[in-house]
Amino acid sequence: MLQVNFLRENKVRAEEGLKKRNFKEIHLLEDAIKLDDERKALQFELDQNLSEMNRISKEIGALMKEGKKDEAEKAKSQTAEFKEKSQSLQAQLKEKEEQLQQVLYQIPNIPAEIVKPGVSAEDNEVVFQSGNADALGGNALPHWELAKKYNLIDFELGVKIAGAGFPVYLGKGARLQRALVQYFLDKNTDAGYLEINPPHVVNEASGYGTGQLPDKEGQMYFVNEDNLYLIPTAEVPVTNIYRDTLLEEKDLPIKNTAFSQCYRREAGSYGAHVRGLNRLHQFEKVEIVRIETPENSYSALDEMVEHVKEILQDLELPFRILRLCGGDMGFTSALTYDFEVWSAAQEKWLEVSSVSNFETFQANRLKCRYKADGKTQLVHTLNGSAMALPRVMAALLENNQTENGIRIPAKIAEYCRFEEIV
């Protein structure tokens, strides 16, 4: 959530940034500033009213000591009026603060200067590519057929148990999945990330804290009886560890990693482009989260990008890195890099990781601050997938298929303890 003072002091920059996103509700900036002005006016009036009420209350005591009961009673009636007015002003102030909060919740983050305008994924910039995006030829099988051929994943059984988008991993498919998770976690902890095992459900405050609510409410599974949400990513519970927290500068940076199941309704997702593992309602992902000082956050983002790049190089997959344009960025992000692997049988790129700097946007919602040199200020939060499993699995199966089976990259073979699926 953006701060009103930032919008007030950087109005032109905010407008230009929101235009990069093709954000249509630019008037919300003015609405927020106006509501804040009205809030300040109410606060001033309330403070004046309380001050006058306190002054008269002190006079009452003095009048009573002097035996001036009539004047004291008159003063008491005045304080009653001031008290009633104060209660009214407090109610108005609370309502105004809630109105301001709801407007601010609707305004996305301002993109970093390096972000280019754009409408969709077609306008994203490719900033790095490794390996060749070659097709395997007419005999290449997509991963859903390979999964069936080698009895690795049963999509139909998942439909029977839960519905479409909930696959069942079997045998070497389950072992390969587990090996990838363990490899990703080890890679992250070796890089200095502290492993966290968080809850897979969060409360409403946590959803608002990281920006999933109200923006993505329709995409989250909701447990009505308990007022809890199934997490769409481990980013949500891990980042919320630091909600309502005042850190010391010496505590930073904070680097966490977590493995979790991820649950996404993905309403309206159907058709050939979401077949197999391309888009699921439940999937596994390993996340990295960082809490940084503002001056270090962009060097931290570069470090995270290099870290994910190294993981994909270990997986021996053709991949590319894209800097997202304004129109394709997430609601909370100031700068995002997406990683895509080449799906050789489908002949298309599949997103497997997204690494973002949110600057103070999440921290302002979370009220996550740090103290340095006697001053208190908001931290910067960052997160990234390191990595999401389904499309990595899809690309591994498709790109490594041979006439005799499926080859397993050396780094992963060490974990799953087989070099080939035959």
Coordinates of C-alpha atoms in Angstrom, one line a residue:
M1 CA 0.0 0.0 0.0
L2 CA 1.3 3.4 -1.0
Q3 CA 1.7 6.1 1.7
V4 CA -0.4 9.3 1.2
N5 CA 2.5 11.5 1.9
F6 CA 4.3 9.8 -1.0
L7 CA 1.4 10.4 -3.3
R8 CA 1.2 14.0 -2.2
E9 CA 4.9 14.7 -2.7
N10 CA 5.4 12.6 -5.8
K11 CA 2.0 13.1 -7.6
V12 CA 3.5 13.5 -11.1
R13 CA 5.8 10.4 -10.7
A14 CA 2.9 8.4 -9.3
E15 CA 0.6 9.3 -12.2
E16 CA 3.3 8.5 -14.8
G17 CA 4.0 5.2 -13.0
L18 CA 0.3 4.1 -13.0
K19 CA 0.0 5.0 -16.6
K20 CA 2.9 2.5 -17.3
R21 CA 0.5 -0.1 -15.8
N22 CA -2.4 1.1 -17.9
F23 CA -4.2 1.8 -14.6
K24 CA -7.5 3.5 -15.4
E25 CA -8.5 4.8 -12.0
I26 CA -5.9 7.7 -11.8
H27 CA -8.5 9.8 -10.0
L28 CA -7.9 7.6 -6.9
L29 CA -4.7 9.5 -6.3
E30 CA -6.7 12.7 -5.9
D31 CA -9.4 10.9 -3.9
A32 CA -6.7 9.6 -1.5
I33 CA -5.2 13.1 -1.0
K34 CA -8.6 14.7 -0.6
L35 CA -9.7 12.1 2.0
D36 CA -6.4 12.6 3.8
D37 CA -7.0 16.4 3.9
E38 CA -10.5 15.7 5.4
R39 CA -9.0 13.3 7.9
K40 CA -6.4 15.8 9.0
A41 CA -9.1 18.5 9.4
L42 CA -11.2 16.2 11.5
Q43 CA -8.2 15.2 13.6
F44 CA -7.3 18.9 14.1
E45 CA -10.9 19.7 15.2
L46 CA -10.9 16.7 17.5
D47 CA -7.6 17.7 19.1
Q48 CA -8.9 21.3 19.6
N49 CA -12.1 20.0 21.1
L50 CA -10.3 17.6 23.5
S51 CA -7.9 20.4 24.5
E52 CA -10.8 22.7 25.3
M53 CA -12.6 20.0 27.2
N54 CA -9.5 19.3 29.3
R55 CA -9.1 23.0 30.0
I56 CA -12.7 23.4 31.3
S57 CA -12.3 20.2 33.4
K58 CA -9.4 21.8 35.2
E59 CA -11.5 24.9 35.8
I60 CA -14.2 22.9 37.4
G61 CA -11.9 21.6 40.1
A62 CA -10.7 25.2 40.8
L63 CA -14.3 26.5 40.9
M64 CA -15.4 23.8 43.3
K65 CA -12.5 24.7 45.6
E66 CA -13.6 28.3 45.6
G67 CA -17.1 27.3 46.4
K68 CA -18.5 28.6 43.1
K69 CA -20.9 25.7 42.6
D70 CA -23.2 27.4 40.1
E71 CA -20.3 28.3 37.8
A72 CA -18.9 24.7 38.3
E73 CA -22.2 23.2 37.2
K74 CA -22.3 25.4 34.2
A75 CA -18.8 24.3 33.2
K76 CA -19.8 20.7 33.7
S77 CA -22.6 21.1 31.2
Q78 CA -20.1 22.5 28.7
T79 CA -17.8 19.5 29.2
A80 CA -20.8 17.2 28.4
E81 CA -21.3 19.1 25.2
F82 CA -17.6 18.8 24.3
K83 CA -17.6 15.1 25.2
E84 CA -20.6 14.5 22.9
K85 CA -19.0 16.4 20.1
S86 CA -15.7 14.5 20.6
Q87 CA -17.5 11.2 20.3
S88 CA -19.1 12.4 17.1
L89 CA -15.8 13.6 15.7
Q90 CA -14.1 10.3 16.7
A91 CA -16.7 8.3 14.8
Q92 CA -16.3 10.6 11.7
L93 CA -12.6 10.3 11.9
K94 CA -12.7 6.5 12.1
E95 CA -15.1 6.4 9.1
K96 CA -12.8 8.8 7.1
E97 CA -9.7 6.7 7.9
E98 CA -11.5 3.5 6.7
Q99 CA -12.5 5.3 3.5
L100 CA -8.9 6.4 2.9
Q101 CA -7.7 2.8 3.6
Q102 CA -10.1 1.4 1.0
V103 CA -9.0 3.9 -1.6
L104 CA -5.3 3.1 -1.0
Y105 CA -6.0 -0.6 -1.2
Q106 CA -7.1 -0.1 -4.8
I107 CA -4.0 1.7 -6.0
P108 CA -1.2 -0.6 -7.2
N109 CA 2.5 -0.1 -6.5
I110 CA 4.4 2.5 -8.6
P111 CA 6.8 0.8 -11.0
A112 CA 10.5 1.4 -10.8
E113 CA 12.0 3.8 -13.3
I114 CA 13.6 1.0 -15.3
V115 CA 10.1 -0.6 -16.0
K116 CA 8.8 0.1 -19.5
P117 CA 5.2 0.9 -20.3
G118 CA 3.3 -2.0 -21.8
V119 CA -0.1 -3.7 -22.1
S120 CA 0.6 -7.4 -21.8
A121 CA 3.3 -10.1 -21.8
E122 CA 4.0 -9.3 -25.4
D123 CA 5.6 -6.1 -24.2
N124 CA 8.0 -7.7 -21.7
E125 CA 11.8 -7.3 -22.3
V126 CA 14.0 -10.4 -22.7
V127 CA 17.2 -9.5 -20.7
F128 CA 18.9 -12.9 -20.8
Q129 CA 18.7 -16.2 -22.6
S130 CA 20.5 -19.5 -22.1
G131 CA 20.3 -22.5 -24.4
N132 CA 18.4 -23.0 -27.6
A133 CA 14.6 -22.9 -27.9
D134 CA 14.5 -25.8 -30.4
A135 CA 11.7 -28.2 -31.1
L136 CA 12.3 -31.9 -30.7
G137 CA 10.5 -32.9 -33.9
G138 CA 7.2 -34.6 -34.7
N139 CA 7.8 -37.6 -32.5
A140 CA 8.3 -35.6 -29.3
L141 CA 5.6 -36.2 -26.6
P142 CA 4.2 -33.5 -24.4
H143 CA 4.7 -34.1 -20.7
W144 CA 1.1 -35.3 -20.0
E145 CA 1.7 -38.2 -22.5
L146 CA 5.2 -38.9 -21.1
A147 CA 3.7 -38.9 -17.6
K148 CA 1.1 -41.5 -18.7
K149 CA 3.6 -43.6 -20.7
Y150 CA 6.0 -43.9 -17.8
N151 CA 3.3 -43.9 -15.0
L152 CA 4.7 -40.8 -13.4
I153 CA 1.6 -38.6 -12.9
D154 CA -2.1 -39.6 -13.0
F155 CA -4.3 -36.6 -14.0
E156 CA -7.5 -38.6 -14.2
L157 CA -7.0 -40.1 -10.7
G158 CA -6.7 -36.5 -9.5
V159 CA -10.0 -35.6 -11.1
K160 CA -11.6 -38.6 -9.4
I161 CA -10.3 -37.6 -6.0
A162 CA -10.6 -33.8 -6.1
G163 CA -11.2 -32.4 -9.6
A164 CA -9.2 -31.0 -12.5
G165 CA -6.0 -29.3 -11.5
F166 CA -5.1 -31.7 -8.7
P167 CA -2.7 -34.3 -10.2
V168 CA -1.5 -37.5 -8.4
Y169 CA 2.3 -38.2 -8.6
L170 CA 3.3 -41.8 -8.7
G171 CA 6.5 -43.8 -8.3
K172 CA 9.5 -42.1 -9.9
G173 CA 7.3 -39.1 -10.6
A174 CA 6.8 -38.6 -6.9
R175 CA 10.4 -39.3 -6.2
L176 CA 11.5 -36.8 -8.8
Q177 CA 9.2 -34.2 -7.3
R178 CA 10.6 -34.8 -3.9
A179 CA 14.1 -34.6 -5.2
L180 CA 13.5 -31.2 -6.8
V181 CA 12.0 -29.8 -3.6
Q182 CA 15.0 -31.0 -1.6
Y183 CA 17.5 -29.7 -4.1
F184 CA 15.9 -26.3 -4.2
L185 CA 15.8 -26.0 -0.4
D186 CA 19.4 -27.1 -0.1
K187 CA 20.5 -24.6 -2.8
N188 CA 18.7 -21.8 -0.9
T189 CA 20.0 -22.7 2.5
D190 CA 23.5 -23.0 1.1
A191 CA 23.1 -19.4 -0.1
G192 CA 22.3 -18.2 3.4
Y193 CA 18.5 -18.5 3.5
L194 CA 17.0 -19.7 6.8
E195 CA 14.5 -22.5 6.2
I196 CA 10.9 -21.9 7.5
N197 CA 8.1 -24.4 7.7
P198 CA 5.0 -22.1 7.8
P199 CA 1.3 -22.7 8.1
H200 CA -0.6 -23.4 4.8
V201 CA -3.6 -21.2 5.9
V202 CA -3.6 -17.6 6.8
N203 CA -6.0 -15.1 8.3
E204 CA -7.4 -12.0 6.6
A205 CA -4.8 -9.7 8.1
S206 CA -2.0 -11.7 6.5
G207 CA -3.8 -11.7 3.1
Y208 CA -4.0 -7.9 3.3
G209 CA -0.5 -7.6 4.6
T210 CA 1.2 -9.0 1.4
G211 CA -1.4 -7.7 -1.0
Q212 CA -3.3 -10.8 -2.0
L213 CA -6.4 -9.1 -0.5
P214 CA -8.5 -7.5 -1.8
D215 CA -6.7 -7.7 -5.2
K216 CA -6.8 -11.5 -5.6
E217 CA -9.6 -12.5 -3.3
G218 CA -11.4 -14.5 -6.1
Q219 CA -8.3 -16.6 -6.8
M220 CA -7.9 -17.8 -3.2
Y221 CA -9.6 -20.8 -1.5
F222 CA -11.5 -19.6 1.5
V223 CA -12.4 -21.7 4.6
N224 CA -15.6 -19.9 5.6
E225 CA -16.2 -21.5 9.0
D226 CA -12.8 -20.4 10.2
N227 CA -12.3 -17.2 8.2
L228 CA -9.0 -18.6 6.8
Y229 CA -7.5 -18.6 3.4
L230 CA -5.4 -21.4 1.8
I231 CA -2.1 -19.9 0.8
P232 CA -1.4 -19.2 -2.9
T233 CA 2.4 -19.1 -2.1
A234 CA 4.6 -19.4 1.0
E235 CA 5.4 -15.7 0.5
V236 CA 2.3 -14.9 2.4
P237 CA 2.9 -16.6 5.7
V238 CA 6.7 -16.1 5.7
T239 CA 6.5 -12.3 5.0
N240 CA 3.7 -12.0 7.6
I241 CA 6.2 -13.3 10.2
Y242 CA 7.4 -9.7 10.2
R243 CA 4.0 -8.0 10.4
D244 CA 3.7 -5.4 13.2
T245 CA 7.4 -5.7 13.8
L246 CA 10.1 -3.1 14.6
L247 CA 13.5 -4.5 13.5
E248 CA 16.9 -3.2 14.3
E249 CA 19.3 -2.3 11.5
K250 CA 21.6 -5.0 12.7
D251 CA 18.8 -7.6 12.1
L252 CA 18.9 -6.9 8.3
P253 CA 19.1 -8.4 5.8
I254 CA 16.7 -11.2 6.7
K255 CA 16.7 -14.2 4.2
N256 CA 14.1 -16.9 4.5
T257 CA 13.2 -19.9 2.3
A258 CA 10.1 -22.1 2.6
F259 CA 8.6 -25.1 0.8
S260 CA 4.8 -25.3 0.7
Q261 CA 1.8 -26.5 -1.2
C262 CA 0.2 -23.6 -3.1
Y263 CA -3.6 -23.4 -3.7
R264 CA -5.1 -21.2 -6.4
R265 CA -8.6 -21.3 -7.7
E266 CA -7.5 -19.9 -11.1
A267 CA -11.1 -19.1 -12.0
G268 CA -11.8 -19.2 -15.7
S269 CA -8.6 -21.2 -16.5
Y270 CA -9.4 -24.0 -19.0
G271 CA -8.4 -25.1 -22.5
A272 CA -5.3 -26.5 -24.2
H273 CA -3.0 -23.9 -22.8
V274 CA -3.6 -25.2 -19.2
R275 CA -3.4 -28.9 -20.0
G276 CA -1.3 -31.2 -17.8
L277 CA 1.0 -29.4 -15.5
N278 CA 0.8 -26.0 -17.2
R279 CA -1.7 -24.6 -14.7
L280 CA -2.9 -26.3 -11.5
H281 CA -5.1 -25.6 -8.5
Q282 CA -2.6 -27.2 -6.1
F283 CA 1.1 -27.4 -6.7
E284 CA 4.4 -27.4 -4.8
K285 CA 6.8 -24.4 -4.7
V286 CA 9.9 -23.4 -2.8
E287 CA 10.0 -19.6 -2.1
I288 CA 12.7 -17.2 -1.1
V289 CA 11.8 -14.0 0.9
R290 CA 14.1 -11.1 1.9
I291 CA 13.7 -8.1 4.2
E292 CA 16.1 -5.4 3.3
T293 CA 17.0 -1.7 3.9
P294 CA 15.9 0.6 1.1
E295 CA 19.4 1.3 -0.1
N296 CA 20.3 -2.4 -0.4
S297 CA 17.1 -3.8 -1.9
Y298 CA 17.9 -3.5 -5.6
S299 CA 21.3 -5.1 -5.2
A300 CA 19.5 -7.9 -3.2
L301 CA 17.1 -8.3 -6.2
D302 CA 20.0 -8.7 -8.6
E303 CA 21.5 -11.3 -6.2
M304 CA 18.2 -13.2 -6.2
V305 CA 18.0 -13.1 -10.0
E306 CA 21.5 -14.6 -10.2
H307 CA 20.6 -17.3 -7.6
V308 CA 17.6 -18.5 -9.6
K309 CA 19.6 -18.3 -12.8
E310 CA 22.2 -20.7 -11.3
I311 CA 19.4 -23.1 -10.3
L312 CA 18.1 -23.3 -13.9
Q313 CA 21.6 -23.8 -15.2
D314 CA 22.0 -26.8 -12.8
L315 CA 18.7 -28.1 -14.2
E316 CA 20.3 -27.9 -17.7
L317 CA 17.2 -26.4 -19.2
P318 CA 17.0 -23.7 -21.9
F319 CA 15.6 -20.6 -20.1
R320 CA 15.2 -16.9 -20.5
I321 CA 14.7 -14.0 -18.1
L322 CA 12.2 -11.2 -18.8
R323 CA 11.8 -7.8 -17.2
L324 CA 8.1 -7.3 -17.0
C325 CA 6.5 -4.2 -18.5
G326 CA 4.1 -2.1 -16.5
G327 CA 1.0 -3.8 -17.8
D328 CA 2.1 -7.3 -16.9
M329 CA 3.4 -6.7 -13.4
G330 CA 1.7 -7.8 -10.2
F331 CA -0.3 -5.4 -8.2
T332 CA 2.2 -5.1 -5.4
S333 CA 5.5 -5.2 -7.4
A334 CA 7.8 -2.3 -8.2
L335 CA 10.1 -4.4 -10.4
T336 CA 9.7 -8.1 -11.5
Y337 CA 11.8 -10.5 -13.4
D338 CA 10.2 -13.6 -14.8
F339 CA 12.1 -16.8 -15.6
E340 CA 10.7 -19.0 -18.3
V341 CA 11.9 -22.5 -19.4
W342 CA 11.5 -23.8 -22.9
S343 CA 8.9 -26.6 -23.3
A344 CA 10.4 -28.5 -26.3
A345 CA 7.3 -30.6 -27.1
Q346 CA 4.8 -27.9 -26.6
E347 CA 7.2 -25.4 -28.4
K348 CA 6.5 -22.6 -26.0
W349 CA 8.0 -20.8 -23.0
L350 CA 6.6 -21.7 -19.5
E351 CA 7.0 -19.4 -16.5
V352 CA 8.7 -21.1 -13.6
S353 CA 9.8 -18.3 -11.3
S354 CA 9.0 -14.7 -10.6
V355 CA 11.4 -12.5 -8.6
S356 CA 10.2 -9.1 -7.3
N357 CA 11.0 -6.1 -5.3
F358 CA 8.0 -4.5 -3.6
E359 CA 9.9 -1.7 -2.0
T360 CA 7.8 -0.3 0.9
F361 CA 4.4 -1.4 -0.6
Q362 CA 4.0 -4.6 1.5
A363 CA 5.9 -3.1 4.4
N364 CA 3.5 -0.3 4.8
R365 CA 0.6 -2.7 4.9
L366 CA 2.5 -5.0 7.3
K367 CA 3.7 -2.1 9.4
C368 CA 7.2 -3.7 9.2
R369 CA 9.8 -1.1 10.1
Y370 CA 13.4 -0.9 11.2
K371 CA 15.3 1.5 13.4
A372 CA 18.6 3.1 12.3
D373 CA 20.4 6.1 13.7
G374 CA 17.4 6.9 15.9
K375 CA 15.0 7.0 13.0
T376 CA 12.2 4.5 12.2
Q377 CA 11.4 3.8 8.6
L378 CA 9.8 1.1 6.5
V379 CA 11.8 -1.9 5.2
H380 CA 11.8 -3.1 1.6
T381 CA 10.4 -6.6 1.0
L382 CA 11.4 -9.0 -1.9
N383 CA 10.4 -12.5 -2.8
G384 CA 11.0 -15.0 -5.6
S385 CA 10.2 -18.6 -6.6
A386 CA 13.2 -20.9 -6.2
M387 CA 11.3 -22.7 -7.7
A388 CA 7.8 -23.6 -8.7
L389 CA 7.6 -27.3 -9.4
P390 CA 4.9 -28.1 -12.1
R391 CA 6.4 -26.4 -15.1
V392 CA 9.9 -27.3 -14.1
M393 CA 8.8 -30.9 -14.1
A394 CA 7.0 -30.5 -17.4
A395 CA 10.1 -29.0 -19.1
L396 CA 12.4 -31.7 -17.5
L397 CA 10.3 -34.5 -18.9
E398 CA 9.8 -33.0 -22.4
N399 CA 13.4 -31.7 -22.9
N400 CA 15.1 -34.8 -21.7
Q401 CA 13.1 -37.4 -23.5
T402 CA 14.9 -39.9 -25.7
E403 CA 14.0 -43.0 -27.7
N404 CA 14.7 -45.1 -24.6
G405 CA 13.4 -43.0 -21.8
I406 CA 13.8 -39.7 -19.9
R407 CA 17.3 -38.6 -18.8
I408 CA 17.6 -36.9 -15.4
P409 CA 20.0 -34.0 -15.0
A410 CA 23.1 -34.9 -13.0
K411 CA 22.4 -32.5 -10.1
I412 CA 18.9 -33.9 -9.6
A413 CA 19.9 -37.5 -10.1
E414 CA 22.1 -37.2 -7.0
Y415 CA 18.8 -36.5 -5.0
C416 CA 16.3 -38.9 -6.6
R417 CA 19.0 -41.7 -7.0
F418 CA 18.2 -42.6 -10.5
E419 CA 19.7 -41.2 -13.7
E420 CA 17.0 -42.3 -16.2
I421 CA 13.3 -43.1 -16.3
V422 CA 12.8 -46.1 -18.7

